[in-house]
Amino acid sequence: MPDQIPFNRPALVGRELEYLKSAVSSGHTSAGGQFSERVSALLADWHGAEDVLLTTSCTDALEMTSMLLGIGPGDAVIVPSFTFTSTALAYARTGAVVRFCDVDPITLAADPSSVEALVDERVRAIVTVHYAGIPGDIEGLLEVSNRSGIPIIEDNAHGLFATLDGRPLGTFGRMSTLSFHETKNFSCGEGGALVLNSSVDVDNAHIFLDKGTNRRAFMLGQVDKYTWQSTGSSFGLSDLNAAYLLAQLQARDDVLRERHRVATTYRELISPIADEFGLQLPAVVPGTTPADHMFFVLFSTSAQRDDVLQSLRSAGVHATFHYVPLHSSPAGRRFTDRRTECPVTDDVSSRLLRLPFYNELEGPSIERVVAALVEALQTT
Ligand SMILES: *Cc1c(COP(=O)(O)O)cnc(C)c1O
């Protein structure tokens, strides 16, 4: 068997273990400890946000966006079909229906004209995903939002520290969400964050996070005891996870530099053969600094993608496909009030392959991945 090149490999990038020890010895390991405060402050500062709340996952942060907007039975939310289940699940969980829009074939982000066609008085939010950390037509989405008065939520699980025209992704919508799952650029095993760009959401967000209590107002000395105020859950991230995460985020420049090296090497090696084999690579959007969350290739047919995937696996290279369209999934069909066609999503989903991608993926391994890719293309 050839040496295996995994798809992803989580790594220590700095002071994670030291901070973990310090969190334990501080005696505060639940949510809201000193490490959580430092991570929140760092993320709020980057986004220029009103507040950032750390959550157990991006899925939970998305669920909080639904609760904050008071979305429930009778309401609809527009979500791209080309995304992870969480983006839709969060709204279905609070009782809303989901309407699936299609994506742009170049950026793979929500297509404003597809969004606009789904807008009516039931729609309470428009969710966009910056796939691979690449922004789509944000201006177009903001125009739909401004015309209709429907807020935008950014599922920014892939795009932390990416910018568009100097402005961080995650600051364009009323709120945005982040993921610190093992597979993301910055990780603490499982974790997430809710970025609040509007001050009107701050108090309620803390109540929802604190199991429905006004504990934060109590901690701030605004009330003399805290009580059950409303709905909520146990959404807060443990300070153990926050300690690990702070170390990851402090190593931001190193992580971004390594990921940029991996992405750039892939692009330099694959670009020269892209035309010959009909390959499409991740879009380079003018005015952006990328997050380099992943590197994918779009093949000319799905049969070719499937063949290449098999050949790479036999060569010990763990490439993988990505999202299965949500609009035609069993739950997607159940939790909608309007069955839509998403031809770009169907097409892209069947032709896309993600290549191994992690901070420590070295040049020779990248060359081996590309050599295996070329060999697969020549023999299929
Ligand atoms: C990873 C991911 C999520 C879910 O993140 P969790 O932290 O695992 O809940 C949601 N949306 C997108 C686009 C993702 O990639």
Tab-separated table of C-alpha atoms and ligand atoms in Angstrom:
chain	number	residue	atom	x	y	z
A	1	MET	CA	0.000	0.000	0.000
A	2	PRO	CA	1.359	3.470	-0.844
A	3	ASP	CA	1.811	5.989	1.971
A	4	GLN	CA	-1.512	7.610	2.695
A	5	ILE	CA	-2.105	11.334	2.310
A	6	PRO	CA	-5.109	12.093	4.512
A	7	PHE	CA	-7.739	14.617	3.541
A	8	ASN	CA	-7.322	16.645	6.713
A	9	ARG	CA	-4.953	16.540	9.683
A	10	PRO	CA	-5.651	18.683	12.744
A	11	ALA	CA	-2.459	20.096	14.239
A	12	LEU	CA	-1.212	21.928	17.291
A	13	VAL	CA	-0.079	25.325	16.056
A	14	GLY	CA	0.994	27.104	19.245
A	15	ARG	CA	0.250	27.221	22.950
A	16	GLU	CA	-2.880	25.001	22.988
A	17	LEU	CA	-1.682	22.563	25.680
A	18	GLU	CA	-0.249	25.283	27.897
A	19	TYR	CA	-3.545	27.191	27.753
A	20	LEU	CA	-5.543	24.036	28.460
A	21	LYS	CA	-3.534	23.467	31.634
A	22	SER	CA	-4.028	27.051	32.621
A	23	ALA	CA	-7.806	26.795	32.084
A	24	VAL	CA	-7.921	23.723	34.330
A	25	SER	CA	-5.839	25.300	37.078
A	26	SER	CA	-7.909	28.495	36.978
A	27	GLY	CA	-10.848	26.426	38.218
A	28	HIS	CA	-13.185	27.822	35.543
A	29	THR	CA	-13.713	25.324	32.731
A	30	SER	CA	-17.345	25.972	31.814
A	31	ALA	CA	-18.573	28.636	29.399
A	32	GLY	CA	-17.770	32.307	29.925
A	33	GLY	CA	-14.297	31.911	31.438
A	34	GLN	CA	-11.196	34.023	30.806
A	35	PHE	CA	-10.231	32.207	27.605
A	36	SER	CA	-13.739	32.592	26.197
A	37	GLU	CA	-13.540	36.305	26.909
A	38	ARG	CA	-10.226	36.608	25.148
A	39	VAL	CA	-11.430	34.689	22.089
A	40	SER	CA	-14.639	36.752	21.950
A	41	ALA	CA	-12.647	39.968	22.186
A	42	LEU	CA	-10.236	38.872	19.457
A	43	LEU	CA	-13.077	37.915	17.114
A	44	ALA	CA	-15.147	41.008	17.932
A	45	ASP	CA	-12.122	43.157	17.230
A	46	TRP	CA	-11.447	41.509	13.861
A	47	HIS	CA	-15.073	41.881	12.781
A	48	GLY	CA	-15.684	45.252	14.428
A	49	ALA	CA	-18.748	43.443	15.807
A	50	GLU	CA	-21.155	44.520	18.559
A	51	ASP	CA	-20.459	41.201	20.274
A	52	VAL	CA	-19.261	37.671	19.541
A	53	LEU	CA	-20.673	34.734	21.501
A	54	LEU	CA	-18.821	31.426	21.539
A	55	THR	CA	-21.056	28.429	20.963
A	56	THR	CA	-20.667	24.679	20.971
A	57	SER	CA	-20.888	24.624	17.153
A	58	CYS	CA	-21.693	26.639	14.057
A	59	THR	CA	-24.933	24.665	13.887
A	60	ASP	CA	-25.915	26.066	17.297
A	61	ALA	CA	-24.895	29.583	16.291
A	62	LEU	CA	-27.152	29.268	13.234
A	63	GLU	CA	-29.979	28.052	15.430
A	64	MET	CA	-29.484	31.148	17.579
A	65	THR	CA	-29.820	33.376	14.499
A	66	SER	CA	-33.205	31.801	13.893
A	67	MET	CA	-34.276	32.352	17.506
A	68	LEU	CA	-33.006	35.947	17.474
A	69	LEU	CA	-35.062	36.763	14.412
A	70	GLY	CA	-38.076	35.082	16.018
A	71	ILE	CA	-38.338	32.637	13.150
A	72	GLY	CA	-40.855	29.853	13.655
A	73	PRO	CA	-43.892	28.099	12.225
A	74	GLY	CA	-45.367	29.965	9.264
A	75	ASP	CA	-42.014	31.504	8.322
A	76	ALA	CA	-39.646	30.639	5.482
A	77	VAL	CA	-35.874	31.045	5.157
A	78	ILE	CA	-33.898	31.036	1.902
A	79	VAL	CA	-30.818	28.810	2.019
A	80	PRO	CA	-28.493	27.603	-0.751
A	81	SER	CA	-28.991	23.988	-1.765
A	82	PHE	CA	-25.208	23.692	-2.058
A	83	THR	CA	-24.250	23.732	1.621
A	84	PHE	CA	-23.892	21.582	4.703
A	85	THR	CA	-27.122	20.369	6.307
A	86	SER	CA	-26.651	22.658	9.339
A	87	THR	CA	-27.362	25.794	7.310
A	88	ALA	CA	-30.908	24.553	6.650
A	89	LEU	CA	-31.363	22.388	9.733
A	90	ALA	CA	-31.064	25.337	12.119
A	91	TYR	CA	-34.206	26.952	10.676
A	92	ALA	CA	-36.164	23.732	10.266
A	93	ARG	CA	-35.444	23.012	13.968
A	94	THR	CA	-37.231	26.205	14.992
A	95	GLY	CA	-40.266	25.273	12.942
A	96	ALA	CA	-39.710	27.274	9.756
A	97	VAL	CA	-39.719	25.940	6.212
A	98	VAL	CA	-36.657	26.278	4.018
A	99	ARG	CA	-36.584	27.408	0.400
A	100	PHE	CA	-33.540	26.322	-1.537
A	101	CYS	CA	-31.867	28.739	-3.918
A	102	ASP	CA	-29.239	27.854	-6.499
A	103	VAL	CA	-25.617	28.994	-6.554
A	104	ASP	CA	-23.416	30.844	-9.002
A	105	PRO	CA	-21.401	28.410	-11.165
A	106	ILE	CA	-18.128	30.292	-10.653
A	107	THR	CA	-18.141	31.321	-6.974
A	108	LEU	CA	-20.520	28.546	-5.786
A	109	ALA	CA	-22.206	31.099	-3.498
A	110	ALA	CA	-25.930	31.985	-3.425
A	111	ASP	CA	-27.103	33.476	-6.723
A	112	PRO	CA	-29.036	36.723	-6.047
A	113	SER	CA	-31.476	36.160	-8.936
A	114	SER	CA	-32.325	32.708	-7.624
A	115	VAL	CA	-32.795	34.209	-4.150
A	116	GLU	CA	-34.989	37.006	-5.446
A	117	ALA	CA	-37.319	34.542	-7.186
A	118	LEU	CA	-38.080	32.923	-3.805
A	119	VAL	CA	-38.842	36.108	-1.858
A	120	ASP	CA	-42.363	36.693	-0.588
A	121	GLU	CA	-43.985	37.872	2.650
A	122	ARG	CA	-43.268	34.572	4.442
A	123	VAL	CA	-39.492	34.879	4.027
A	124	ARG	CA	-37.741	36.075	7.207
A	125	ALA	CA	-34.061	35.560	6.398
A	126	ILE	CA	-31.658	34.980	3.519
A	127	VAL	CA	-28.656	32.811	4.359
A	128	THR	CA	-25.507	32.804	2.279
A	129	VAL	CA	-22.425	30.601	2.548
A	130	HIS	CA	-18.971	31.784	1.475
A	131	TYR	CA	-18.038	28.427	0.011
A	132	ALA	CA	-14.320	27.680	0.462
A	133	GLY	CA	-14.047	31.187	1.955
A	134	ILE	CA	-14.789	32.777	-1.429
A	135	PRO	CA	-17.409	35.542	-1.400
A	136	GLY	CA	-20.060	35.499	-4.092
A	137	ASP	CA	-22.149	38.423	-5.269
A	138	ILE	CA	-22.610	40.016	-1.847
A	139	GLU	CA	-23.617	43.326	-3.368
A	140	GLY	CA	-26.385	41.590	-5.306
A	141	LEU	CA	-27.631	39.878	-2.152
A	142	LEU	CA	-27.563	43.157	-0.217
A	143	GLU	CA	-29.682	44.731	-2.936
A	144	VAL	CA	-32.294	41.978	-2.581
A	145	SER	CA	-32.118	42.431	1.192
A	146	ASN	CA	-32.518	46.207	1.003
A	147	ARG	CA	-35.405	46.001	-1.448
A	148	SER	CA	-37.278	43.394	0.585
A	149	GLY	CA	-36.202	44.354	4.120
A	150	ILE	CA	-35.191	40.726	4.745
A	151	PRO	CA	-31.988	40.355	6.798
A	152	ILE	CA	-28.956	38.444	5.552
A	153	ILE	CA	-27.207	35.838	7.663
A	154	GLU	CA	-23.707	34.760	6.634
A	155	ASP	CA	-22.774	31.169	7.360
A	156	ASN	CA	-19.078	31.968	7.434
A	157	ALA	CA	-17.846	28.536	8.525
A	158	HIS	CA	-15.198	28.638	5.771
A	159	GLY	CA	-14.272	32.296	5.603
A	160	LEU	CA	-12.813	33.543	8.893
A	161	PHE	CA	-10.152	36.228	8.170
A	162	ALA	CA	-11.056	36.522	4.490
A	163	THR	CA	-11.888	40.016	3.267
A	164	LEU	CA	-13.709	41.627	0.371
A	165	ASP	CA	-12.660	45.164	-0.540
A	166	GLY	CA	-10.905	45.382	2.824
A	167	ARG	CA	-13.965	44.340	4.802
A	168	PRO	CA	-14.049	41.009	6.689
A	169	LEU	CA	-16.463	38.334	5.515
A	170	GLY	CA	-19.042	37.930	8.249
A	171	THR	CA	-19.653	41.676	8.581
A	172	PHE	CA	-22.028	42.132	5.649
A	173	GLY	CA	-25.083	40.447	7.168
A	174	ARG	CA	-27.010	41.241	10.329
A	175	MET	CA	-25.230	38.263	11.918
A	176	SER	CA	-22.716	35.670	10.860
A	177	THR	CA	-21.613	32.323	12.195
A	178	LEU	CA	-18.256	30.548	12.480
A	179	SER	CA	-17.226	26.935	12.944
A	180	PHE	CA	-14.231	25.615	14.865
A	181	HIS	CA	-14.915	21.994	14.007
A	182	GLU	CA	-11.883	19.755	13.508
A	183	THR	CA	-12.114	20.203	9.739
A	184	LYS	CA	-12.005	24.016	9.710
A	185	ASN	CA	-9.026	26.393	9.410
A	186	PHE	CA	-9.024	27.153	13.144
A	187	SER	CA	-10.268	24.417	15.386
A	188	CYS	CA	-10.942	23.309	18.947
A	189	GLY	CA	-12.460	19.928	18.106
A	190	GLU	CA	-16.035	21.174	18.173
A	191	GLY	CA	-16.948	24.834	18.526
A	192	GLY	CA	-18.539	27.826	16.874
A	193	ALA	CA	-19.324	31.496	17.236
A	194	LEU	CA	-22.148	33.917	16.610
A	195	VAL	CA	-21.017	37.315	15.330
A	196	LEU	CA	-23.538	40.062	16.085
A	197	ASN	CA	-23.266	43.071	13.786
A	198	SER	CA	-26.322	44.800	15.232
A	199	SER	CA	-26.617	45.950	18.853
A	200	VAL	CA	-30.325	45.071	18.968
A	201	ASP	CA	-29.476	41.363	19.115
A	202	VAL	CA	-26.938	41.428	21.943
A	203	ASP	CA	-29.133	41.134	25.051
A	204	ASN	CA	-31.366	38.399	23.652
A	205	ALA	CA	-28.403	36.444	22.348
A	206	HIS	CA	-26.923	36.254	25.845
A	207	ILE	CA	-30.259	35.154	27.309
A	208	PHE	CA	-30.612	32.390	24.712
A	209	LEU	CA	-27.041	31.255	25.337
A	210	ASP	CA	-27.469	31.294	29.120
A	211	LYS	CA	-30.290	28.711	29.196
A	212	GLY	CA	-32.976	31.380	28.978
A	213	THR	CA	-31.728	33.404	31.962
A	214	ASN	CA	-30.577	37.005	32.369
A	215	ARG	CA	-27.355	35.763	33.960
A	216	ARG	CA	-25.281	38.263	31.993
A	217	ALA	CA	-27.272	41.236	33.303
A	218	PHE	CA	-26.662	39.807	36.798
A	219	MET	CA	-22.907	39.451	36.169
A	220	LEU	CA	-22.833	43.039	34.917
A	221	GLY	CA	-24.548	44.122	38.129
A	222	GLN	CA	-27.669	45.295	36.303
A	223	VAL	CA	-30.044	43.035	38.295
A	224	ASP	CA	-29.632	41.568	41.800
A	225	LYS	CA	-30.586	38.007	40.902
A	226	TYR	CA	-31.000	36.119	37.691
A	227	THR	CA	-34.090	34.226	36.663
A	228	TRP	CA	-35.651	32.362	33.784
A	229	GLN	CA	-36.636	34.942	31.178
A	230	SER	CA	-37.320	33.182	27.899
A	231	THR	CA	-36.432	30.306	25.656
A	232	GLY	CA	-32.783	29.324	25.224
A	233	SER	CA	-30.425	26.434	25.512
A	234	SER	CA	-26.966	25.478	26.722
A	235	PHE	CA	-25.196	26.953	23.705
A	236	GLY	CA	-21.988	28.145	25.416
A	237	LEU	CA	-18.524	26.784	24.590
A	238	SER	CA	-16.492	25.252	27.428
A	239	ASP	CA	-13.491	27.344	28.477
A	240	LEU	CA	-11.330	24.254	27.822
A	241	ASN	CA	-12.247	24.474	24.145
A	242	ALA	CA	-11.842	28.245	24.213
A	243	ALA	CA	-8.323	27.859	25.660
A	244	TYR	CA	-7.347	25.567	22.793
A	245	LEU	CA	-9.014	27.892	20.308
A	246	LEU	CA	-7.264	31.021	21.583
A	247	ALA	CA	-3.897	29.412	20.866
A	248	GLN	CA	-5.060	28.517	17.357
A	249	LEU	CA	-6.293	32.039	16.668
A	250	GLN	CA	-3.116	33.618	18.038
A	251	ALA	CA	-1.201	31.582	15.444
A	252	ARG	CA	-3.412	33.101	12.780
A	253	ASP	CA	-0.581	34.471	10.606
A	254	ASP	CA	1.259	31.138	10.548
A	255	VAL	CA	-1.902	29.177	9.793
A	256	LEU	CA	-2.985	31.515	7.004
A	257	ARG	CA	0.509	31.568	5.524
A	258	GLU	CA	0.725	27.760	5.428
A	259	ARG	CA	-2.744	27.389	3.963
A	260	HIS	CA	-1.985	30.002	1.351
A	261	ARG	CA	1.173	28.118	0.441
A	262	VAL	CA	-0.814	24.885	-0.029
A	263	ALA	CA	-3.510	26.575	-2.128
A	264	THR	CA	-0.990	28.451	-4.250
A	265	THR	CA	1.084	25.335	-4.880
A	266	TYR	CA	-1.996	23.400	-6.007
A	267	ARG	CA	-3.011	26.246	-8.283
A	268	GLU	CA	0.453	26.591	-9.824
A	269	LEU	CA	0.723	22.872	-10.472
A	270	ILE	CA	-2.800	22.333	-11.816
A	271	SER	CA	-3.385	25.552	-13.803
A	272	PRO	CA	-1.090	24.536	-16.691
A	273	ILE	CA	-3.138	21.371	-17.355
A	274	ALA	CA	-6.564	22.844	-16.585
A	275	ASP	CA	-7.475	23.651	-20.189
A	276	GLU	CA	-6.256	20.357	-21.593
A	277	PHE	CA	-8.465	18.370	-19.196
A	278	GLY	CA	-11.351	20.840	-18.897
A	279	LEU	CA	-10.788	21.554	-15.195
A	280	GLN	CA	-12.222	24.512	-13.297
A	281	LEU	CA	-10.381	25.731	-10.187
A	282	PRO	CA	-11.642	27.841	-7.245
A	283	ALA	CA	-12.583	31.364	-8.354
A	284	VAL	CA	-10.180	34.201	-7.715
A	285	VAL	CA	-12.475	37.114	-6.864
A	286	PRO	CA	-10.931	40.571	-7.394
A	287	GLY	CA	-10.611	42.601	-4.196
A	288	THR	CA	-10.511	39.593	-1.875
A	289	THR	CA	-7.955	38.156	0.479
A	290	PRO	CA	-8.817	34.469	0.642
A	291	ALA	CA	-9.231	32.241	3.691
A	292	ASP	CA	-7.789	29.245	1.782
A	293	HIS	CA	-10.155	26.859	3.479
A	294	MET	CA	-9.913	24.192	0.785
A	295	PHE	CA	-8.780	23.454	-2.730
A	296	PHE	CA	-11.194	21.814	-5.127
A	297	VAL	CA	-11.298	20.845	-8.775
A	298	LEU	CA	-14.413	20.799	-10.944
A	299	PHE	CA	-14.089	18.107	-13.597
A	300	SER	CA	-15.820	18.248	-16.950
A	301	THR	CA	-18.148	15.335	-16.144
A	302	SER	CA	-19.307	13.543	-13.014
A	303	ALA	CA	-18.096	10.217	-14.450
A	304	GLN	CA	-14.613	11.665	-14.721
A	305	ARG	CA	-14.815	12.964	-11.136
A	306	ASP	CA	-15.856	9.538	-9.852
A	307	ASP	CA	-13.088	7.759	-11.784
A	308	VAL	CA	-10.445	10.198	-10.585
A	309	LEU	CA	-11.672	9.861	-6.990
A	310	GLN	CA	-11.231	6.072	-7.193
A	311	SER	CA	-7.777	6.314	-8.788
A	312	LEU	CA	-6.596	8.799	-6.182
A	313	ARG	CA	-7.807	6.540	-3.392
A	314	SER	CA	-5.848	3.617	-4.875
A	315	ALA	CA	-2.786	5.866	-4.950
A	316	GLY	CA	-3.269	6.606	-1.230
A	317	VAL	CA	-4.579	10.139	-1.808
A	318	HIS	CA	-7.695	10.927	0.181
A	319	ALA	CA	-9.583	13.355	-1.981
A	320	THR	CA	-13.293	13.678	-1.300
A	321	PHE	CA	-16.461	15.014	-2.897
A	322	HIS	CA	-18.572	17.560	-1.034
A	323	TYR	CA	-22.166	18.607	-0.467
A	324	VAL	CA	-24.983	16.440	-1.709
A	325	PRO	CA	-27.708	18.891	-2.849
A	326	LEU	CA	-30.123	19.671	-0.042
A	327	HIS	CA	-33.144	20.573	-2.180
A	328	SER	CA	-33.563	16.973	-3.335
A	329	SER	CA	-32.588	15.320	-0.019
A	330	PRO	CA	-35.317	13.529	1.976
A	331	ALA	CA	-35.388	16.194	4.704
A	332	GLY	CA	-34.961	19.043	2.230
A	333	ARG	CA	-38.111	17.894	0.483
A	334	ARG	CA	-39.962	17.557	3.762
A	335	PHE	CA	-38.967	20.902	5.321
A	336	THR	CA	-39.881	23.070	2.357
A	337	ASP	CA	-43.075	24.710	1.181
A	338	ARG	CA	-41.797	25.069	-2.345
A	339	ARG	CA	-39.902	22.448	-4.303
A	340	THR	CA	-37.319	24.231	-6.408
A	341	GLU	CA	-34.942	23.198	-9.148
A	342	CYS	CA	-31.266	23.937	-8.513
A	343	PRO	CA	-29.525	22.837	-11.711
A	344	VAL	CA	-26.186	24.509	-10.958
A	345	THR	CA	-26.046	22.836	-7.542
A	346	ASP	CA	-26.851	19.426	-9.057
A	347	ASP	CA	-24.194	19.901	-11.700
A	348	VAL	CA	-21.433	21.304	-9.490
A	349	SER	CA	-22.048	18.791	-6.733
A	350	SER	CA	-21.552	15.914	-9.187
A	351	ARG	CA	-18.291	17.272	-10.643
A	352	LEU	CA	-16.462	18.647	-7.599
A	353	LEU	CA	-13.555	16.990	-5.809
A	354	ARG	CA	-11.703	18.401	-2.813
A	355	LEU	CA	-7.991	17.632	-2.598
A	356	PRO	CA	-6.098	16.900	0.648
A	357	PHE	CA	-5.600	20.181	2.481
A	358	TYR	CA	-4.018	20.939	5.838
A	359	ASN	CA	-1.443	23.321	7.281
A	360	GLU	CA	1.419	20.838	7.282
A	361	LEU	CA	0.868	19.429	3.787
A	362	GLU	CA	4.377	19.694	2.353
A	363	GLY	CA	5.458	20.445	-1.220
A	364	PRO	CA	6.457	16.851	-2.112
A	365	SER	CA	3.082	15.548	-0.925
A	366	ILE	CA	1.246	18.195	-2.947
A	367	GLU	CA	3.312	17.174	-5.973
A	368	ARG	CA	2.357	13.562	-5.353
A	369	VAL	CA	-1.341	14.469	-5.205
A	370	VAL	CA	-1.105	16.382	-8.475
A	371	ALA	CA	0.933	13.633	-10.164
A	372	ALA	CA	-1.721	11.083	-9.148
A	373	LEU	CA	-4.394	13.460	-10.440
A	374	VAL	CA	-2.678	13.831	-13.816
A	375	GLU	CA	-2.177	10.096	-14.111
A	376	ALA	CA	-5.843	9.487	-13.299
A	377	LEU	CA	-6.900	12.049	-15.920
A	378	GLN	CA	-4.702	10.462	-18.571
A	379	THR	CA	-6.095	6.995	-17.986
A	380	THR	CA	-9.805	7.783	-17.564
B	1	LIG	C1	-18.790	22.907	9.030
B	1	LIG	C2	-19.958	23.690	8.561
B	1	LIG	C3	-21.084	23.898	9.369
B	1	LIG	C4	-21.270	23.212	10.684
B	1	LIG	O1	-20.304	23.531	11.610
B	1	LIG	P1	-20.339	22.836	13.040
B	1	LIG	O2	-19.431	23.693	13.850
B	1	LIG	O3	-19.829	21.437	12.845
B	1	LIG	O4	-21.738	22.850	13.523
B	1	LIG	C5	-22.078	24.733	8.908
B	1	LIG	N1	-22.002	25.310	7.709
B	1	LIG	C6	-20.953	25.121	6.896
B	1	LIG	C7	-20.914	25.821	5.577
B	1	LIG	C8	-19.908	24.287	7.285
B	1	LIG	O5	-18.879	24.061	6.462
